[in-house]
PDB file of C-alpha atoms in Angstrom:
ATOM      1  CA  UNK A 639       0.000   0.000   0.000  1.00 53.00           C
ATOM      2  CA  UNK A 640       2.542   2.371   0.473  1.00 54.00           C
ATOM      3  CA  UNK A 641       4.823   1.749  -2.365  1.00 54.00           C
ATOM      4  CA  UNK A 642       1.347   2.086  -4.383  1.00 57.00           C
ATOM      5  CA  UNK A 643       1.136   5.825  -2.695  1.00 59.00           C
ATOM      6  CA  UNK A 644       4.550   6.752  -3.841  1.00 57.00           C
ATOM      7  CA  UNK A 645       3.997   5.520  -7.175  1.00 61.00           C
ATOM      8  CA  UNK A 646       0.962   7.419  -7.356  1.00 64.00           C
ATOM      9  CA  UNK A 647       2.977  10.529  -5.592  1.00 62.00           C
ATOM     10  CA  UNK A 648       5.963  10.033  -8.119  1.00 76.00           C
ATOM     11  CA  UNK A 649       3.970   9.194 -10.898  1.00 75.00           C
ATOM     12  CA  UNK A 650       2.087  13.135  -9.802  1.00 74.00           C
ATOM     13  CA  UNK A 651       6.065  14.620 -10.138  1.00 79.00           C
ATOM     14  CA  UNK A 652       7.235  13.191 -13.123  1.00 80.00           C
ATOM     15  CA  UNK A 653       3.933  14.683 -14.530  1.00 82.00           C
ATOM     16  CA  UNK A 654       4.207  17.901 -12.962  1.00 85.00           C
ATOM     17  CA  UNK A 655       8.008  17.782 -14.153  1.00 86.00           C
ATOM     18  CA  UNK A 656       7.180  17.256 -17.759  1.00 88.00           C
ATOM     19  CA  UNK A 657       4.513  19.954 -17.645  1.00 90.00           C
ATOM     20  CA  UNK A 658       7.172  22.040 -16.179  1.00 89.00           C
ATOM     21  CA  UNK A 659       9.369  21.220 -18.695  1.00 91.00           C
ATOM     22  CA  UNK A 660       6.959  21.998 -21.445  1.00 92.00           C
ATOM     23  CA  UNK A 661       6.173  25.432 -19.516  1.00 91.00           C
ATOM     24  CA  UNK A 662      10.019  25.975 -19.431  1.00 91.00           C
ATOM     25  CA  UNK A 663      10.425  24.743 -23.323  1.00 91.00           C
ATOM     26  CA  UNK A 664       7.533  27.111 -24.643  1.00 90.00           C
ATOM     27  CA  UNK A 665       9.145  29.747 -22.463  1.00 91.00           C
ATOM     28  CA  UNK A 666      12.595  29.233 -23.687  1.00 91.00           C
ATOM     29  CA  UNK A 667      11.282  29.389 -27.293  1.00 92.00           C
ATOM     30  CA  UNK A 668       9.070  32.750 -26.949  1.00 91.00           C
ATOM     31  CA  UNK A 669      12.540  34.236 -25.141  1.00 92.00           C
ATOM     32  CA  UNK A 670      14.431  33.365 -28.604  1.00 93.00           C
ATOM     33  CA  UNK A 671      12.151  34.929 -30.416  1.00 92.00           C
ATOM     34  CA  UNK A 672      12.388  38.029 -28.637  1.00 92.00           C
ATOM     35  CA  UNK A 673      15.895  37.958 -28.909  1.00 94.00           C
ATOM     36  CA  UNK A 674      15.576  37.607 -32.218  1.00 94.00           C
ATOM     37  CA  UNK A 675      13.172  40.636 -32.813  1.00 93.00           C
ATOM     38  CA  UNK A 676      15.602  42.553 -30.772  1.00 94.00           C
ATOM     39  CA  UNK A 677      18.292  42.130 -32.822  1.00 96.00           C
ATOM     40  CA  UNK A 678      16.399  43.465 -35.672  1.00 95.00           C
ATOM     41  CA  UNK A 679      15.276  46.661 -34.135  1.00 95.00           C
ATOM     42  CA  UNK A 680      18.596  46.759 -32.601  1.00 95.00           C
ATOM     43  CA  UNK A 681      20.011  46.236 -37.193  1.00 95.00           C
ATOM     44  CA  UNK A 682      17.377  49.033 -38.123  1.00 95.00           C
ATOM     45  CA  UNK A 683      17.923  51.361 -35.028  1.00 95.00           C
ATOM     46  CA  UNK A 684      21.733  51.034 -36.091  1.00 95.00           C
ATOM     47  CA  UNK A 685      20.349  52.451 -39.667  1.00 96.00           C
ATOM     48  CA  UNK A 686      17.992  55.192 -38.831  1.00 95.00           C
ATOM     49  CA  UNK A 687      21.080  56.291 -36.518  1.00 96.00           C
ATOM     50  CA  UNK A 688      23.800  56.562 -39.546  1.00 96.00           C
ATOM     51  CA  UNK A 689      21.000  57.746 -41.891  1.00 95.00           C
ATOM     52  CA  UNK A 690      20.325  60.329 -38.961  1.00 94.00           C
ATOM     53  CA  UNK A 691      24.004  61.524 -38.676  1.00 95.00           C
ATOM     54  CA  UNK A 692      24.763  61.587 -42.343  1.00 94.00           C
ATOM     55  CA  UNK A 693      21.683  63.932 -42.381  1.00 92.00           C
ATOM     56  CA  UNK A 694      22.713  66.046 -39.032  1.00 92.00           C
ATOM     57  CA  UNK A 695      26.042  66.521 -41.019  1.00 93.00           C
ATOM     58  CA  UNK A 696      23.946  67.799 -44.479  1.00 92.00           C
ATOM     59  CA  UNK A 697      22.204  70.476 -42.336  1.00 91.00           C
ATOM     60  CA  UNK A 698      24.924  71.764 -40.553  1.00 90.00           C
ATOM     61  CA  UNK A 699      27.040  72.379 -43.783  1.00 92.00           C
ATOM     62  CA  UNK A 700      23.660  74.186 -45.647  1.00 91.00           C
ATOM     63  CA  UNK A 701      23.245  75.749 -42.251  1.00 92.00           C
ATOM     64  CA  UNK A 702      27.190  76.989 -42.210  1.00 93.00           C
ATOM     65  CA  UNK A 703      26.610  78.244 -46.202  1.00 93.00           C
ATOM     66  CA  UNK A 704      23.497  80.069 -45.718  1.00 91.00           C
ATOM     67  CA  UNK A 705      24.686  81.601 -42.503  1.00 92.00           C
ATOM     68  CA  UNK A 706      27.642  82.457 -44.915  1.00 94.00           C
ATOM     69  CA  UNK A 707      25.273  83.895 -47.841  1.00 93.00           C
ATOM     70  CA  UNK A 708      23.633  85.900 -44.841  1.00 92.00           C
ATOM     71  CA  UNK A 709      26.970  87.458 -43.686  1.00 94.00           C
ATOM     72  CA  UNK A 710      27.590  88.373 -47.289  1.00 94.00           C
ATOM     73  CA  UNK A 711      23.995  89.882 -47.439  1.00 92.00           C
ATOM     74  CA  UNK A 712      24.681  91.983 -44.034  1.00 92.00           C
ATOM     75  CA  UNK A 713      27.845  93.441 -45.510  1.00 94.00           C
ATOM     76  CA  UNK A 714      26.325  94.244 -49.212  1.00 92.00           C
ATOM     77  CA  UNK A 715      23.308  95.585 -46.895  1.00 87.00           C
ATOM     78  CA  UNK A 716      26.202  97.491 -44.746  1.00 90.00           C
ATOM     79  CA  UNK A 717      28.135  98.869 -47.849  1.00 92.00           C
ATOM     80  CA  UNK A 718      24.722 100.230 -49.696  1.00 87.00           C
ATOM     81  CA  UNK A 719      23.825 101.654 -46.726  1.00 86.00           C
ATOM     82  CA  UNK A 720      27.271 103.313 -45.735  1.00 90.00           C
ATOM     83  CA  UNK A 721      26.861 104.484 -50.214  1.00 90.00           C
ATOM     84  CA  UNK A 722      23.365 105.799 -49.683  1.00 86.00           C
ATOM     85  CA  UNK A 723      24.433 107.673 -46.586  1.00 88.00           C
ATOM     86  CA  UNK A 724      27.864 108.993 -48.017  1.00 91.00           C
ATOM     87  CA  UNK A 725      25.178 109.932 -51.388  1.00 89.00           C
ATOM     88  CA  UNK A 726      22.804 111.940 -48.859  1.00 88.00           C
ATOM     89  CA  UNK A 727      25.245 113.784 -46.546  1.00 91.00           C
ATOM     90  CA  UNK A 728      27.391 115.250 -50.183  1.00 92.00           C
ATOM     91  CA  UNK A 729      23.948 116.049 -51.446  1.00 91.00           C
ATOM     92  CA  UNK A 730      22.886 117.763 -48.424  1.00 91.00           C
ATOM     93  CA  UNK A 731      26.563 119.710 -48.472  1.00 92.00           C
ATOM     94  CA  UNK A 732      25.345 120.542 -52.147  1.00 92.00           C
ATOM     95  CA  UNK A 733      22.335 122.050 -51.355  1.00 91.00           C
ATOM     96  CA  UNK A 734      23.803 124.480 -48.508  1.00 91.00           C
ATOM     97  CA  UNK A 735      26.404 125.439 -51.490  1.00 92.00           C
ATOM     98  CA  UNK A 736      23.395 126.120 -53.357  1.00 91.00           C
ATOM     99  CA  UNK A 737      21.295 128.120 -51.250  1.00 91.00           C
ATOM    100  CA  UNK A 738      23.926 130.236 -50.121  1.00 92.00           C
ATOM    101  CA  UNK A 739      25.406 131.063 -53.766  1.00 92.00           C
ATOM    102  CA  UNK A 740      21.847 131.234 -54.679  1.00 89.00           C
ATOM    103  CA  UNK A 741      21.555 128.764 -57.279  1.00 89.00           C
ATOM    104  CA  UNK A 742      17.701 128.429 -56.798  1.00 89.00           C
ATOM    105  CA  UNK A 743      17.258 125.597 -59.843  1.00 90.00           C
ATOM    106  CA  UNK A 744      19.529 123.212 -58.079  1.00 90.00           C
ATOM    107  CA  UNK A 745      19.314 123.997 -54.688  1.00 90.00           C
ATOM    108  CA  UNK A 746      15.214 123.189 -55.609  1.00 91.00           C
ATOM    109  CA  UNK A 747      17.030 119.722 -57.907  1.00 90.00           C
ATOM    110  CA  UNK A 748      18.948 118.685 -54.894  1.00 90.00           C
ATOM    111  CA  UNK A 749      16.112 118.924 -51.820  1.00 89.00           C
ATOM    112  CA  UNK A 750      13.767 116.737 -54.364  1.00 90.00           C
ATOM    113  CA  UNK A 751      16.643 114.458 -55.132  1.00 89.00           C
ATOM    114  CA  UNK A 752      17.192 114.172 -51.602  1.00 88.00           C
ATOM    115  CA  UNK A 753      13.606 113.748 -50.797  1.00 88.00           C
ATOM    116  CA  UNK A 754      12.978 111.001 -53.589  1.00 87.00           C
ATOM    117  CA  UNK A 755      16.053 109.376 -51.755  1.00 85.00           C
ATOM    118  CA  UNK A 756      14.920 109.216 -48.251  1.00 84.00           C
ATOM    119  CA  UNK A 757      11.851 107.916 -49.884  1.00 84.00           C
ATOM    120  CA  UNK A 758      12.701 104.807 -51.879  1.00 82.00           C
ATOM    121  CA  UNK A 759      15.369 104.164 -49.433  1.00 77.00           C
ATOM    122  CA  UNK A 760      12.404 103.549 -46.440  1.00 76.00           C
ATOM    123  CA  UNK A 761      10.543 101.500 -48.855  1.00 72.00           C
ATOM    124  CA  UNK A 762      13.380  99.137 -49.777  1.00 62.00           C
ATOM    125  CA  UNK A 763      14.484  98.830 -46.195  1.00 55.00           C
ATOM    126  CA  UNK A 764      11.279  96.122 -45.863  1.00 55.00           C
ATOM    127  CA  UNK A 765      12.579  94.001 -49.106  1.00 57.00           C
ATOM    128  CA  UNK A 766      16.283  93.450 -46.916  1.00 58.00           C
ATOM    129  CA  UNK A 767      14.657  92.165 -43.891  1.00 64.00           C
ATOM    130  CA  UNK A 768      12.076  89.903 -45.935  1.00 65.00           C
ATOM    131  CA  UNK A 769      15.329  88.184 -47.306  1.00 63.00           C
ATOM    132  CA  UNK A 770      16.522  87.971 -44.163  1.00 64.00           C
ATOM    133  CA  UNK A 771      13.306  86.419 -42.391  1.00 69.00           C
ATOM    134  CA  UNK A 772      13.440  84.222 -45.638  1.00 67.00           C
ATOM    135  CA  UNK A 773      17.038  82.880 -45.016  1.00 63.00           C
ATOM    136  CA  UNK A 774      16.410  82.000 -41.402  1.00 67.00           C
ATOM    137  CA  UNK A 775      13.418  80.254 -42.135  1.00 70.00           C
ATOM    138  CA  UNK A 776      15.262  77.909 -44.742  1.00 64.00           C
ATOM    139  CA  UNK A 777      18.042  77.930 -42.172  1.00 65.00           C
ATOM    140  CA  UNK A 778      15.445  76.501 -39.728  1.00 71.00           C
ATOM    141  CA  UNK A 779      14.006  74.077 -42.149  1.00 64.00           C
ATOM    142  CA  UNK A 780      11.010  75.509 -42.688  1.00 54.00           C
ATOM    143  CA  UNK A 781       9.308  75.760 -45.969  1.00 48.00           C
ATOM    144  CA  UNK A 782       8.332  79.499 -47.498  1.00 42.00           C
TER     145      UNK A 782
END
């Protein structure tokens, strides 16, 4: 009777050790596969990270040449302006010598030419800083 009891209590463990074992199979299998899957993300994360560096690299070098173009604009922008100033202060010189030798004709040419100045040089003032606007925009990536 009792070696009929163990039988029965060992016959219990070696099927409780098999399922076990299956458990511990099925287990070992799914954990492979997830290893496996890993790998690949870890092959196409790999990718997306050279692919994102080659691309970092691209943007800083258009970033480096349009912050170059934009120097060159701020000195052409400095230069016209230094030309348009130099242009107004000779012509307002010209118009004192004018007045006071009393040359009415072109004291009268130089205050319009003056004035016509002043004018178109507040209206184009806008078009410089649209450029700029535009160049930091592409600088940001942004479309316009």
């Amino acid at each position: 009777d009792r070696w009929e009891s163990e039988d029965k209590v060992s016959s219990l463990q070696v099927e409780h050790m098999k399922q076990r074992s299956k458990f511990l199979e099925s287990r070992l299998e799914a954990t492979e596969d997830l290893v496996e899957a890993l790998k690949k993300d870890l092959k196409s994360s790999r990718k997306a990270m050279i692919q994102l560096l080659h691309k970092n690299v691209y943007l800083c070098s258009k970033i480096e040449k349009l912050n170059r173009k934009r120097d060159m604009m701020d000195k052409q922008a400095q230069q016209q302006r230094r030309s348009r100033y130099v242009l107004l202060k000779w012509s307002i010189y010209f118009s004192l010598v004018f007045f006071i030798f009393g040359v009415q004709d072109l004291y009268i040419v130089t205050i319009m030419f003056i004035w016509l100045s002043l004018e178109s040089y507040t209206t184009d003032s806008g078009d410089d800083e649209q450029e700029i606007d535009i160049l930091q925009k592409l600088a940001k990536g942004e479309s316009s």
